Short mmCIF file of C-alpha atoms in Angstrom, two decimals:
data_model
loop_
_atom_site.label_atom_id
_atom_site.label_comp_id
_atom_site.label_asym_id
_atom_site.label_seq_id
_atom_site.Cartn_x
_atom_site.Cartn_y
_atom_site.Cartn_z
CA MET A 1 28.00 -93.73 -120.14
CA ILE A 2 30.19 -96.68 -119.04
CA PRO A 3 30.55 -99.82 -120.89
CA TRP A 4 29.40 -102.73 -119.40
CA ALA A 5 32.54 -104.64 -120.01
CA ILE A 6 33.96 -102.19 -117.31
CA ILE A 7 31.07 -102.98 -114.80
CA LEU A 8 31.75 -106.42 -114.95
CA CYS A 9 35.06 -106.56 -114.22
CA ILE A 10 34.58 -104.32 -111.10
CA ILE A 11 31.88 -105.82 -109.67
CA PRO A 12 33.99 -109.27 -109.20
CA LEU A 13 36.78 -107.51 -107.58
CA ALA A 14 34.41 -105.58 -105.26
CA VAL A 15 32.74 -108.96 -104.33
CA THR A 16 36.09 -110.89 -103.76
CA ALA A 17 37.74 -108.48 -101.71
CA GLY A 18 36.03 -108.60 -99.03
CA PRO A 19 36.30 -105.91 -95.97
CA ALA A 20 39.63 -105.24 -94.21
CA LYS A 21 41.21 -106.71 -91.61
CA PRO A 22 39.86 -104.82 -88.42
CA LEU A 23 42.53 -102.50 -86.81
CA GLY A 24 44.65 -104.32 -83.99
CA VAL A 25 43.94 -107.80 -85.01
CA ALA A 26 47.24 -110.39 -84.99
CA PRO A 27 47.96 -112.00 -88.32
CA GLU A 28 47.09 -115.24 -86.88
CA LEU A 29 43.68 -114.38 -85.74
CA ALA A 30 43.20 -112.27 -89.27
CA SER A 31 40.88 -115.20 -90.69
CA LYS A 32 38.29 -115.19 -88.03
CA TYR A 33 37.52 -111.74 -88.39
CA VAL A 34 35.40 -112.14 -91.60
CA PRO A 35 32.01 -111.25 -91.36
CA SER A 36 29.28 -113.83 -92.38
CA LYS A 37 26.94 -114.05 -95.70
CA ALA A 38 24.21 -112.15 -93.53
CA GLY A 39 26.81 -109.33 -92.38
CA THR A 40 27.14 -110.76 -88.46
CA TRP A 41 30.06 -111.67 -86.81
CA LYS A 42 30.46 -114.22 -83.89
CA CYS A 43 32.34 -113.32 -80.67
CA LEU A 44 35.75 -115.23 -80.71
CA ASP A 45 34.30 -117.39 -77.69
CA GLY A 46 30.97 -117.98 -79.27
CA SER A 47 28.86 -116.48 -77.09
CA LYS A 48 27.22 -113.91 -79.04
CA GLU A 49 26.63 -113.15 -82.62
CA ILE A 50 26.49 -109.25 -83.13
CA PRO A 51 26.15 -106.97 -86.83
CA TRP A 52 29.67 -107.04 -88.27
CA GLY A 53 29.34 -103.18 -88.17
CA PHE A 54 29.59 -103.11 -84.34
CA VAL A 55 33.29 -104.89 -84.81
CA ASN A 56 35.67 -101.74 -83.69
CA ASP A 57 33.05 -99.11 -83.00
CA ASP A 58 34.38 -98.09 -79.88
CA SER A 59 32.00 -100.15 -78.19
CA CYS A 60 32.18 -103.38 -75.95
CA ASP A 61 29.54 -105.81 -77.05
CA CYS A 62 31.23 -109.18 -76.73
CA PRO A 63 31.29 -110.76 -73.35
CA ASP A 64 35.09 -111.77 -73.96
CA GLU A 65 35.79 -108.27 -75.20
CA SER A 66 36.95 -109.62 -78.63
CA ASP A 67 34.74 -107.08 -80.76
CA GLU A 68 37.34 -104.43 -80.22
CA PRO A 69 40.72 -105.36 -80.61
CA GLY A 70 41.54 -101.76 -82.31
CA THR A 71 39.80 -99.56 -79.71
CA SER A 72 40.17 -99.02 -75.96
CA ALA A 73 36.56 -99.73 -75.28
CA CYS A 74 37.06 -102.97 -73.71
CA PRO A 75 39.49 -102.88 -70.47
CA ASN A 76 40.97 -106.40 -70.72
CA SER A 77 41.59 -106.50 -74.65
CA LYS A 78 44.74 -106.26 -76.69
CA PHE A 79 45.89 -104.53 -79.62
CA TYR A 80 48.14 -105.73 -81.95
CA CYS A 81 51.00 -103.39 -83.62
CA ASN A 82 51.77 -104.78 -86.90
CA ASN A 83 55.05 -102.80 -86.65
CA GLU A 84 56.06 -103.88 -90.69
CA GLY A 85 60.14 -104.07 -90.65
CA HIS A 86 60.45 -105.26 -87.12
CA ILE A 87 58.59 -107.59 -84.95
CA GLY A 88 54.60 -107.23 -83.93
CA ALA A 89 53.83 -106.58 -80.35
CA TYR A 90 50.62 -106.70 -78.10
CA ILE A 91 49.89 -103.69 -76.04
CA PRO A 92 46.78 -103.39 -73.69
CA SER A 93 43.71 -101.94 -75.27
CA SER A 94 43.85 -99.20 -72.68
CA ARG A 95 46.81 -97.78 -74.17
CA VAL A 96 45.40 -97.21 -77.42
CA ASN A 97 44.43 -93.76 -78.43
CA ASP A 98 45.64 -92.04 -75.52
CA GLY A 99 47.87 -89.72 -76.96
CA LEU A 100 51.20 -91.43 -76.09
CA CYS A 101 53.40 -93.28 -78.56
CA GLU A 102 54.16 -96.47 -77.08
CA PRO A 103 57.34 -97.77 -77.88
CA GLN A 104 56.39 -101.28 -78.35
CA CYS A 105 54.19 -99.87 -81.43
CA CYS A 106 56.91 -98.30 -83.37
CA ASP A 107 54.60 -97.86 -86.59
CA GLY A 108 52.49 -95.77 -84.51
CA SER A 109 49.37 -97.87 -85.49
CA ASP A 110 48.03 -97.25 -81.57
CA GLU A 111 47.42 -93.93 -81.95
CA PRO A 112 45.78 -91.61 -84.92
CA ALA A 113 47.43 -91.26 -88.22
CA GLY A 114 50.20 -88.92 -88.10
CA LEU A 115 50.47 -88.55 -84.27
CA CYS A 116 53.50 -90.87 -83.83
CA PRO A 117 55.77 -91.36 -86.25
CA ASN A 118 56.80 -94.97 -88.18
CA GLN A 119 60.16 -95.63 -86.66
CA CYS A 120 60.07 -99.39 -87.31
CA ARG A 121 62.83 -99.50 -89.78
CA GLU A 122 65.47 -98.03 -87.36
CA VAL A 123 64.30 -99.79 -84.51
CA GLY A 124 64.52 -103.30 -86.76
CA GLU A 125 67.97 -102.13 -87.75
CA ALA A 126 69.12 -101.78 -84.27
CA TYR A 127 67.24 -104.72 -83.12
CA ARG A 128 69.05 -106.97 -85.57
CA LYS A 129 72.44 -105.53 -84.64
CA LYS A 130 72.01 -106.71 -81.20
CA TYR A 131 70.28 -110.03 -82.19
CA ASP A 132 73.31 -110.88 -84.30
CA ALA A 133 75.63 -109.75 -81.77
CA GLU A 134 73.87 -112.39 -79.16
CA MET A 135 73.60 -114.86 -81.63
CA LYS A 136 77.26 -114.70 -82.38
CA LEU A 137 78.07 -114.71 -78.66
CA ARG A 138 75.94 -117.44 -77.97
CA LYS A 139 77.44 -119.55 -80.71
CA THR A 140 81.01 -119.16 -79.75
CA GLY A 141 80.05 -119.13 -76.12
CA SER A 142 78.23 -122.96 -76.65
CA LYS A 143 81.21 -124.41 -77.92
CA ILE A 144 82.83 -123.47 -74.91
CA ARG A 145 80.32 -125.09 -72.93
CA ALA A 146 80.22 -127.95 -74.93
CA THR A 147 83.55 -128.36 -73.72
CA TYR A 148 82.81 -128.23 -70.00
CA ILE A 149 80.25 -131.07 -70.80
CA ALA A 150 82.97 -133.05 -71.90
CA PHE A 151 84.90 -132.55 -69.23
CA ALA A 152 82.12 -133.27 -67.05
CA HIS A 153 81.99 -137.09 -68.85
CA LYS A 154 85.42 -137.43 -68.47
CA GLU A 155 85.32 -136.36 -64.98
CA LYS A 156 82.50 -139.04 -64.45
CA LYS A 157 84.29 -141.93 -65.92
CA ARG A 158 87.58 -141.16 -64.02
CA LEU A 159 85.79 -141.17 -60.77
CA GLU A 160 84.20 -144.28 -61.36
CA VAL A 161 87.34 -145.63 -62.57
CA GLU A 162 88.74 -144.67 -58.97
CA VAL A 163 86.05 -146.08 -57.27
CA LEU A 164 86.72 -149.48 -58.78
CA SER A 165 90.24 -149.02 -57.85
CA LEU A 166 89.00 -147.82 -54.40
CA GLU A 167 86.83 -151.00 -53.90
CA LYS A 168 89.96 -153.62 -55.16
CA GLU A 169 92.29 -151.94 -52.41
CA ILE A 170 89.54 -152.08 -49.96
CA GLU A 171 89.30 -155.78 -50.33
CA GLU A 172 92.76 -156.12 -50.23
CA LYS A 173 92.92 -153.96 -47.51
CA GLU A 174 90.17 -156.07 -45.59
CA LYS A 175 92.31 -159.42 -45.79
CA GLU A 176 95.51 -157.68 -44.48
CA VAL A 177 93.43 -155.92 -41.72
CA GLU A 178 92.07 -159.95 -40.64
CA ARG A 179 95.78 -161.00 -41.19
CA LEU A 180 97.13 -158.28 -39.15
CA GLN A 181 94.50 -158.70 -36.40
CA ASP A 182 95.57 -162.58 -36.10
CA VAL A 183 99.16 -161.78 -35.81
CA ALA A 184 98.60 -159.34 -33.31
CA ASP A 185 96.36 -161.66 -31.14
CA ARG A 186 99.05 -164.37 -31.71
CA ALA A 187 101.92 -161.97 -30.88
CA GLU A 188 99.87 -160.99 -27.57
CA SER A 189 99.72 -164.52 -26.51
CA ILE A 190 103.15 -165.55 -27.33
CA SER A 191 106.35 -165.08 -24.59
CA GLN A 192 109.33 -163.45 -25.68
CA ALA A 193 111.49 -166.46 -25.26
CA ALA A 194 109.42 -168.43 -27.65
CA LEU A 195 109.91 -165.34 -30.16
CA ASP A 196 113.50 -165.45 -29.71
CA HIS A 197 113.82 -169.02 -30.54
CA LYS A 198 111.67 -168.38 -33.55
CA LYS A 199 114.08 -165.81 -34.92
CA GLU A 200 117.02 -168.14 -34.59
CA SER A 201 115.47 -170.46 -37.46
CA PRO A 202 117.28 -170.57 -40.61
CA LEU A 203 114.25 -169.26 -42.53
CA TYR A 204 114.01 -165.94 -40.47
CA LYS A 205 117.69 -165.42 -40.48
CA SER A 206 117.90 -166.17 -44.42
CA LEU A 207 115.02 -163.03 -44.57
CA ILE A 208 117.01 -160.67 -42.85
CA LYS A 209 119.97 -161.52 -45.24
CA HIS A 210 118.07 -161.41 -48.05
CA HIS A 211 116.27 -157.73 -46.65
CA ASN A 212 120.16 -156.41 -46.05
CA ALA A 213 121.13 -157.58 -49.44
CA LEU A 214 118.12 -156.28 -51.41
CA LYS A 215 118.77 -152.74 -49.24
CA SER A 216 122.39 -152.66 -50.39
CA LEU A 217 121.30 -153.23 -54.02
CA GLN A 218 118.99 -150.73 -54.06
CA ARG A 219 121.40 -147.91 -52.28
CA GLU A 220 123.78 -149.30 -55.04
CA TYR A 221 121.41 -148.84 -57.97
CA LYS A 222 120.46 -145.34 -57.05
CA LYS A 223 124.33 -144.47 -57.12
CA LYS A 224 124.38 -145.97 -60.70
CA GLN A 225 121.43 -144.06 -61.94
CA GLU A 226 122.38 -141.09 -60.66
CA ARG A 227 125.69 -141.52 -62.58
CA GLU A 228 124.42 -142.50 -65.58
CA THR A 229 121.72 -139.73 -65.84
CA ALA A 230 125.27 -137.35 -65.32
CA LEU A 231 127.01 -139.21 -67.88
CA GLY A 232 123.79 -139.15 -70.21
CA GLN A 233 123.43 -135.42 -70.15
CA ILE A 234 127.54 -135.21 -70.87
CA LEU A 235 127.11 -137.25 -73.87
CA SER A 236 123.74 -135.55 -74.98
CA THR A 237 125.70 -131.98 -75.01
CA LEU A 238 128.66 -133.63 -76.84
CA ARG A 239 126.12 -134.97 -79.38
CA THR A 240 124.59 -131.48 -79.72
CA SER A 241 127.46 -129.56 -79.86
CA TYR A 242 130.12 -131.49 -81.66
CA ASN A 243 131.31 -130.36 -85.33
CA PRO A 244 130.87 -133.19 -87.58
CA ASN A 245 132.98 -131.46 -89.99
CA TYR A 246 135.97 -131.65 -87.58
CA GLN A 247 136.69 -135.29 -88.33
CA ASP A 248 137.51 -136.64 -85.11
CA MET A 249 136.91 -140.29 -85.16
CA GLY A 250 137.13 -140.52 -81.53
CA VAL A 251 134.11 -137.94 -80.67
CA LEU A 252 132.39 -139.42 -84.02
CA GLU A 253 132.44 -143.27 -82.56
CA ALA A 254 131.39 -141.68 -78.97
CA VAL A 255 128.36 -140.29 -80.23
CA ARG A 256 127.58 -142.73 -82.22
CA GLY A 257 127.38 -145.27 -79.44
CA TRP A 258 125.65 -142.85 -77.36
CA GLU A 259 122.95 -142.74 -80.17
CA GLU A 260 122.57 -146.26 -80.31
CA LEU A 261 122.71 -146.91 -76.86
CA ALA A 262 119.98 -144.12 -76.12
CA GLY A 263 117.90 -145.29 -79.25
CA LEU A 264 118.18 -141.73 -80.66
CA PRO A 265 118.31 -140.74 -84.45
CA HIS A 266 121.61 -139.60 -85.78
CA ILE A 267 122.22 -135.69 -84.75
CA ASN A 268 122.89 -134.95 -88.58
CA ASP A 269 119.63 -136.68 -89.81
CA VAL A 270 117.78 -134.54 -87.31
CA ASP A 271 119.47 -131.23 -88.76
CA LYS A 272 118.68 -132.23 -92.46
CA GLY A 273 114.71 -132.27 -91.21
CA ASP A 274 114.62 -136.02 -90.65
CA LYS A 275 113.94 -135.41 -87.02
CA GLU A 276 110.41 -136.99 -87.39
CA GLU A 277 111.29 -139.98 -89.40
CA GLY A 278 114.34 -140.64 -87.23
CA GLU A 279 111.86 -140.43 -84.23
CA GLY A 280 109.63 -142.91 -85.32
CA LYS A 281 112.49 -145.34 -85.92
CA THR A 282 113.84 -144.86 -82.41
CA GLU A 283 110.11 -145.65 -81.05
CA GLU A 284 109.82 -148.64 -83.65
CA ALA A 285 113.43 -149.89 -82.14
CA LYS A 286 112.35 -149.45 -78.69
CA GLU A 287 108.97 -151.08 -79.57
CA GLU A 288 111.32 -154.10 -80.90
CA ALA A 289 113.68 -153.88 -77.68
CA LYS A 290 110.17 -154.69 -75.63
CA GLU A 291 109.44 -157.69 -78.13
CA GLU A 292 112.74 -159.15 -77.73
CA GLU A 293 113.24 -158.80 -74.08
CA LYS A 294 111.15 -161.78 -72.23
CA LEU A 295 111.04 -162.26 -68.64
CA GLU A 296 111.13 -165.55 -66.52
CA GLU A 297 108.20 -166.14 -65.23
CA GLY A 298 107.67 -164.41 -61.53
CA MET A 299 110.06 -161.62 -62.76
CA LEU A 300 109.53 -157.71 -62.60
CA THR A 301 109.66 -155.18 -65.21
CA ALA A 302 111.69 -151.95 -64.72
CA GLU A 303 109.02 -150.42 -63.88
CA GLU A 304 107.24 -152.87 -61.19
CA LEU A 305 111.08 -153.09 -59.80
CA GLU A 306 110.80 -149.49 -59.04
CA SER A 307 107.69 -149.66 -57.45
CA SER A 308 107.91 -152.98 -55.38
CA VAL A 309 111.57 -152.76 -53.63
CA ASP A 310 110.22 -150.27 -50.80
CA PRO A 311 107.09 -152.30 -50.15
CA LEU A 312 109.05 -155.33 -49.68
CA LEU A 313 111.78 -153.50 -47.38
CA ASN A 314 109.21 -152.37 -45.39
CA THR A 315 107.86 -155.99 -44.96
CA ASP A 316 107.38 -157.29 -40.94
CA TYR A 317 109.38 -160.15 -40.51
CA VAL A 318 108.43 -160.97 -37.33
CA SER A 319 104.56 -160.90 -38.45
CA LEU A 320 105.87 -163.43 -41.60
CA LEU A 321 107.54 -165.80 -39.14
CA LEU A 322 104.28 -165.92 -36.91
CA GLU A 323 102.32 -166.63 -40.17
CA HIS A 324 104.65 -168.94 -41.22
CA ASP A 325 104.30 -171.08 -38.42
CA GLU A 326 100.30 -171.06 -38.40
CA HIS A 327 100.62 -172.05 -42.04
CA ILE A 328 102.85 -175.06 -41.18
CA GLN A 329 100.73 -175.52 -37.76
CA ALA A 330 104.06 -175.24 -35.25
CA PRO A 331 103.02 -175.16 -31.96
CA ILE A 332 103.15 -171.70 -30.08
CA GLU A 333 105.26 -172.82 -26.96
CA ASP A 334 108.04 -175.41 -27.68
CA SER A 335 107.65 -176.96 -23.87
CA ILE A 336 105.79 -179.95 -23.67
CA LEU A 337 104.55 -178.16 -19.77
CA PHE A 338 102.24 -176.06 -22.50
CA ASP A 339 101.28 -178.57 -25.12
CA LEU A 340 100.27 -181.06 -22.17
CA GLN A 341 96.82 -179.24 -21.86
CA GLY A 342 95.79 -180.93 -25.27
CA TYR A 343 96.13 -184.26 -23.87
CA LEU A 344 94.39 -183.57 -20.91
CA PRO A 345 90.50 -184.15 -20.16
CA ASP A 346 88.23 -181.34 -19.77
CA SER A 347 87.37 -182.14 -16.07
CA ALA A 348 91.43 -182.04 -15.06
CA ILE A 349 92.15 -178.55 -17.07
CA PRO A 350 91.82 -176.77 -14.30
CA ILE A 351 93.63 -178.38 -11.85
CA TYR A 352 96.49 -178.63 -14.45
CA GLU A 353 95.78 -174.68 -14.79
CA ASP A 354 96.42 -174.14 -11.42
CA ILE A 355 99.73 -176.58 -10.70
CA LYS A 356 101.31 -174.98 -14.43
CA ASP A 357 100.68 -171.20 -13.09
CA THR A 358 102.58 -172.31 -9.83
CA LEU A 359 105.20 -174.34 -11.52
CA VAL A 360 106.26 -171.72 -14.01
CA SER A 361 106.45 -168.93 -11.08
CA TRP A 362 108.93 -171.00 -9.35
CA LEU A 363 110.66 -171.87 -12.04
CA GLN A 364 111.35 -167.89 -13.34
CA LYS A 365 112.10 -167.13 -9.57
CA LEU A 366 114.88 -169.80 -9.43
CA GLY A 367 116.09 -168.77 -12.74
CA ILE A 368 115.85 -171.30 -14.56
CA ILE A 369 113.50 -169.80 -16.96
CA ARG A 370 113.00 -166.32 -17.86
CA SER A 371 110.22 -163.87 -17.99
CA ASP A 372 110.62 -161.19 -20.74
CA ASP A 373 107.37 -159.22 -20.46
CA SER A 374 108.44 -156.25 -21.28
CA ALA A 375 110.18 -157.18 -24.57
CA ALA A 376 107.09 -159.34 -25.50
CA ALA A 377 104.69 -156.53 -24.60
CA ALA A 378 106.36 -154.69 -27.02
CA ASP A 379 106.34 -156.79 -30.10
CA SER A 380 102.67 -157.38 -29.20
CA THR A 381 102.28 -153.41 -28.88
CA ARG A 382 104.10 -152.88 -32.52
CA ALA A 383 101.63 -155.98 -34.03
CA ARG A 384 98.75 -154.09 -32.49
CA GLN A 385 99.87 -150.58 -33.75
CA ALA A 386 100.30 -152.27 -37.20
CA PHE A 387 96.88 -153.75 -36.97
CA HIS A 388 95.09 -149.97 -35.94
CA ASP A 389 96.97 -148.54 -38.55
CA ALA A 390 95.88 -151.07 -41.22
CA GLU A 391 92.22 -150.43 -39.97
CA ARG A 392 92.65 -146.68 -40.10
CA ALA A 393 94.03 -146.77 -43.55
CA LEU A 394 91.05 -149.24 -44.77
CA GLY A 395 88.57 -146.33 -43.00
CA GLN A 396 90.21 -144.14 -45.06
CA LEU A 397 89.96 -145.69 -48.41
CA LYS A 398 85.94 -146.53 -47.48
CA SER A 399 85.52 -142.75 -46.85
CA ASP A 400 87.30 -142.01 -50.41
CA LYS A 401 85.13 -144.38 -52.14
CA ARG A 402 81.87 -142.88 -50.50
CA ASN A 403 83.38 -139.32 -51.55
CA LYS A 404 84.23 -140.23 -55.19
CA GLU A 405 80.63 -141.93 -55.46
CA LYS A 406 78.92 -138.87 -53.95
CA ASP A 407 80.89 -136.67 -56.29
CA ALA A 408 80.32 -139.03 -59.66
CA THR A 409 76.38 -138.87 -58.63
CA GLU A 410 76.37 -134.98 -57.92
CA ILE A 411 78.20 -134.23 -61.80
CA PHE A 412 74.81 -134.80 -63.73
CA SER A 413 72.50 -133.53 -60.92
CA VAL A 414 70.12 -130.88 -61.97
CA GLU A 415 70.51 -129.18 -58.55
CA GLY A 416 74.39 -129.48 -58.58
CA PHE A 417 76.42 -128.84 -61.67
CA GLY A 418 73.54 -128.64 -63.96
CA ALA A 419 71.65 -131.86 -66.11
CA GLU A 420 74.39 -131.89 -68.57
CA GLY A 421 77.17 -131.29 -66.08
CA GLU A 422 78.23 -127.94 -67.73
CA TRP A 423 79.18 -126.11 -64.34
CA LYS A 424 81.60 -129.36 -62.68
CA LYS A 425 84.51 -127.78 -64.68
CA LEU A 426 83.96 -124.54 -62.87
CA ASP A 427 83.88 -126.12 -59.34
CA GLY A 428 86.60 -124.22 -57.33
CA THR A 429 87.40 -121.90 -60.36
CA CYS A 430 88.28 -118.48 -58.49
CA ILE A 431 87.99 -115.06 -60.78
CA GLU A 432 88.87 -111.73 -59.17
CA LYS A 433 88.07 -107.72 -59.76
CA ASP A 434 89.65 -104.96 -58.87
CA GLU A 435 87.65 -102.36 -57.11
CA GLY A 436 89.36 -99.44 -55.78
CA GLU A 437 90.12 -100.38 -52.40
CA TYR A 438 89.50 -104.23 -52.47
CA ILE A 439 89.54 -107.06 -54.69
CA TYR A 440 86.52 -109.15 -54.70
CA GLU A 441 86.96 -113.10 -55.44
CA VAL A 442 84.44 -115.46 -56.15
CA CYS A 443 85.17 -119.26 -56.44
CA PHE A 444 82.51 -121.09 -57.48
CA PHE A 445 80.65 -123.56 -55.34
CA GLN A 446 82.91 -122.16 -52.49
CA GLU A 447 83.20 -118.77 -51.09
CA VAL A 448 82.99 -115.04 -52.13
CA LYS A 449 85.71 -112.80 -50.57
CA GLN A 450 86.27 -109.29 -50.14
CA LYS A 451 90.27 -108.51 -49.75
CA PRO A 452 91.83 -105.19 -48.91
CA LYS A 453 94.46 -103.77 -51.01
CA ASN A 454 96.28 -101.77 -48.50
CA GLY A 455 96.32 -104.46 -45.75
CA GLY A 456 93.60 -105.26 -42.90
CA SER A 457 91.52 -108.03 -42.49
CA THR A 458 89.88 -110.28 -45.76
CA PHE A 459 86.07 -110.72 -45.12
CA SER A 460 84.04 -113.67 -46.34
CA LEU A 461 81.01 -112.23 -48.41
CA GLY A 462 79.36 -115.60 -48.09
CA LYS A 463 79.91 -119.50 -48.90
CA PHE A 464 77.89 -121.01 -51.56
CA ASP A 465 74.32 -122.15 -50.36
CA SER A 466 72.06 -122.74 -53.53
CA TRP A 467 71.10 -121.51 -56.96
CA ASN A 468 68.22 -119.44 -57.66
CA PRO A 469 65.51 -119.93 -55.14
CA SER A 470 62.87 -118.47 -56.69
CA VAL A 471 62.81 -120.21 -59.88
CA GLU A 472 62.02 -123.74 -60.64
CA VAL A 473 64.66 -126.33 -60.64
CA GLY A 474 66.31 -126.72 -63.32
CA ALA A 475 64.29 -124.36 -65.30
CA PRO A 476 66.24 -121.63 -67.54
CA GLY A 477 66.73 -118.74 -65.06
CA PHE A 478 67.48 -121.29 -62.43
CA TYR A 479 71.23 -121.33 -63.13
CA GLU A 480 71.04 -117.14 -63.63
CA LYS A 481 71.67 -116.75 -59.96
CA GLN A 482 73.79 -118.29 -56.99
CA VAL A 483 73.50 -117.37 -53.32
CA TYR A 484 76.07 -117.36 -50.89
CA ASN A 485 75.29 -116.86 -47.36
CA ARG A 486 76.82 -117.27 -43.59
CA GLY A 487 79.88 -114.77 -44.64
CA THR A 488 81.56 -112.74 -41.82
CA ARG A 489 79.17 -110.82 -39.81
CA CYS A 490 79.06 -107.20 -39.89
CA TRP A 491 79.88 -104.80 -37.36
CA ASN A 492 76.34 -104.48 -35.10
CA GLY A 493 74.92 -106.16 -38.24
CA PRO A 494 74.27 -109.26 -39.82
CA GLU A 495 76.01 -111.72 -41.82
CA ARG A 496 77.23 -110.70 -44.89
CA ASN A 497 75.59 -112.42 -47.72
CA THR A 498 76.25 -112.25 -51.78
CA LYS A 499 73.85 -112.89 -54.87
CA LEU A 500 75.92 -113.90 -58.01
CA VAL A 501 73.83 -112.92 -61.23
CA LEU A 502 75.22 -114.69 -63.71
CA SER A 503 74.88 -114.39 -68.01
CA CYS A 504 75.92 -115.60 -71.14
CA GLY A 505 79.58 -114.25 -71.76
CA LEU A 506 82.80 -115.81 -73.42
CA ASP A 507 84.84 -115.65 -70.42
CA ASN A 508 84.14 -116.35 -66.37
CA ALA A 509 84.62 -112.81 -65.42
CA ILE A 510 83.20 -110.54 -62.93
CA GLN A 511 81.65 -107.50 -64.51
CA SER A 512 80.36 -105.49 -61.25
CA VAL A 513 79.94 -105.33 -57.58
CA LEU A 514 77.44 -103.46 -55.52
CA GLU A 515 76.19 -103.41 -51.92
CA LEU A 516 72.71 -103.42 -52.40
CA GLU A 517 72.35 -102.81 -48.62
CA LYS A 518 74.21 -102.57 -45.57
CA CYS A 519 76.27 -106.20 -45.52
CA GLU A 520 74.20 -107.67 -48.62
CA TYR A 521 76.27 -107.47 -51.95
CA GLN A 522 75.32 -108.09 -55.55
CA ILE A 523 77.83 -109.56 -58.17
CA THR A 524 77.51 -109.41 -61.67
CA ALA A 525 79.17 -111.85 -63.56
CA THR A 526 79.74 -114.10 -67.10
CA SER A 527 80.07 -117.49 -67.97
CA PRO A 528 80.11 -120.14 -70.99
CA ALA A 529 78.44 -122.13 -68.77
CA LEU A 530 75.32 -120.21 -69.33
CA CYS A 531 75.61 -119.85 -73.21
CA LEU A 532 72.81 -122.43 -74.53
CA PRO A 533 73.34 -123.81 -78.20
CA VAL A 534 70.93 -121.51 -80.71
CA ASN A 535 67.97 -123.33 -81.57
CA GLU A 536 67.77 -122.71 -85.44
CA LYS A 537 63.72 -123.73 -85.46
CA THR A 538 63.55 -120.27 -83.15
CA LYS A 539 66.11 -118.61 -84.43
CA GLY A 540 64.70 -114.99 -85.25
CA SER A 541 61.86 -114.71 -82.87
CA ARG A 542 61.88 -112.29 -80.13
CA ASP A 543 62.17 -114.70 -77.20
CA GLU A 544 65.77 -115.19 -78.72
CA LEU A 545 66.82 -112.11 -77.88
#
């Protein structure tokens, strides 16, 4: 006879244990596969209530097919393999009990017990090794990718600074164009005789003298600079090679003098390990020298002088002279014959013009006044050429500004170099792979080439056209393929084109080259730009690999 105490202990255990989780149910759905107190169960969509015994009875009773998670009775349901020791997975229920061991079910739960061995331990270990290697690759690669992103931000700032600089240059150049146009217009309206007369002015002659003096000073300065450089090299050699123990006071004095003049630490201090301290003192001495040197107003520093002399020497003094006349409102012609028009009423001007032209013509024929049309025309041509040159330079500046503005906006374009600009660093970067007869070269965002090793023509395998057109713009797979089209046309065939398939890697490198069809190539390559940072929240999920 069984003691009542034992019976009382067994009864609660039996009641609380309840029915086991049906086969093929995922852990997140286990709570929904529990019978009611009446011993019934509702289909997951709530459309029907069936006896609990109908679940996994190899007969499909629910409209949503949820009553047969562990059999193949319902054609569109899914079976969950628990795969303890690895990662759980779903397979179509149609593959359950079909006599085949599904690789997704490494625990063999999709077939009757004993038919398929449980390999989850081995599969899990292999998966974890592969996963760990992938995580290590991504972590290292994402650090390189971060440097690419930092480069993109610096590049955008650089372009923005250049755009601002170009705006200032354009503003100055526009003023120069306006000035040169005015000079050209006035040069075309002035006679050579009047221009020659203006060149006799003390101002113009003084400018020419200053020009010649400045040019001579520049020549002498360059000679002395070359000589100083040569002497500096000689003294530097003496400083590093003389024997301080020789006690030659003349040499020692020369070395000390050169060190003081050049702001260098004493060579003995450097040898004793005081190089950093000596250099620090040298920098301090240089800074002090700069602070002590005070320039008078209008004077130039050495750097400014170096960049300003050549532009000064290239000054167009004739144009400057004409501008000076305009500034002081001097009459363009010196004869009262040409100034008289300003004192006549409007009605008398046509008669005056006819008389003036006739009189000037007779005076020229008699040799009383000269007509240097060819010389005047030459001066006006030079002025007009200077104006056109300045106009072209202004157009180039505006074009450069537009291009840099466009480049700056494309850096963080989703369809260009990526939302984070991670691909900008590789713009124009070329990688190669030796494939026997040919070397294949990929220049990112530019062109793919096939270069023969033993002579012959280089063929274009396509120029950059787009990112992966079969994936939504900006999606992860969007940056895993580049399309290069419009390459060299094949003999009796189409134009060559290439699909560049990319994956995460520590180097920008070509892995393989295949000609899938005639004139259609597929190149696989790796790049750190595709190594996304590891998301710790999702780390360990199957999707991460």
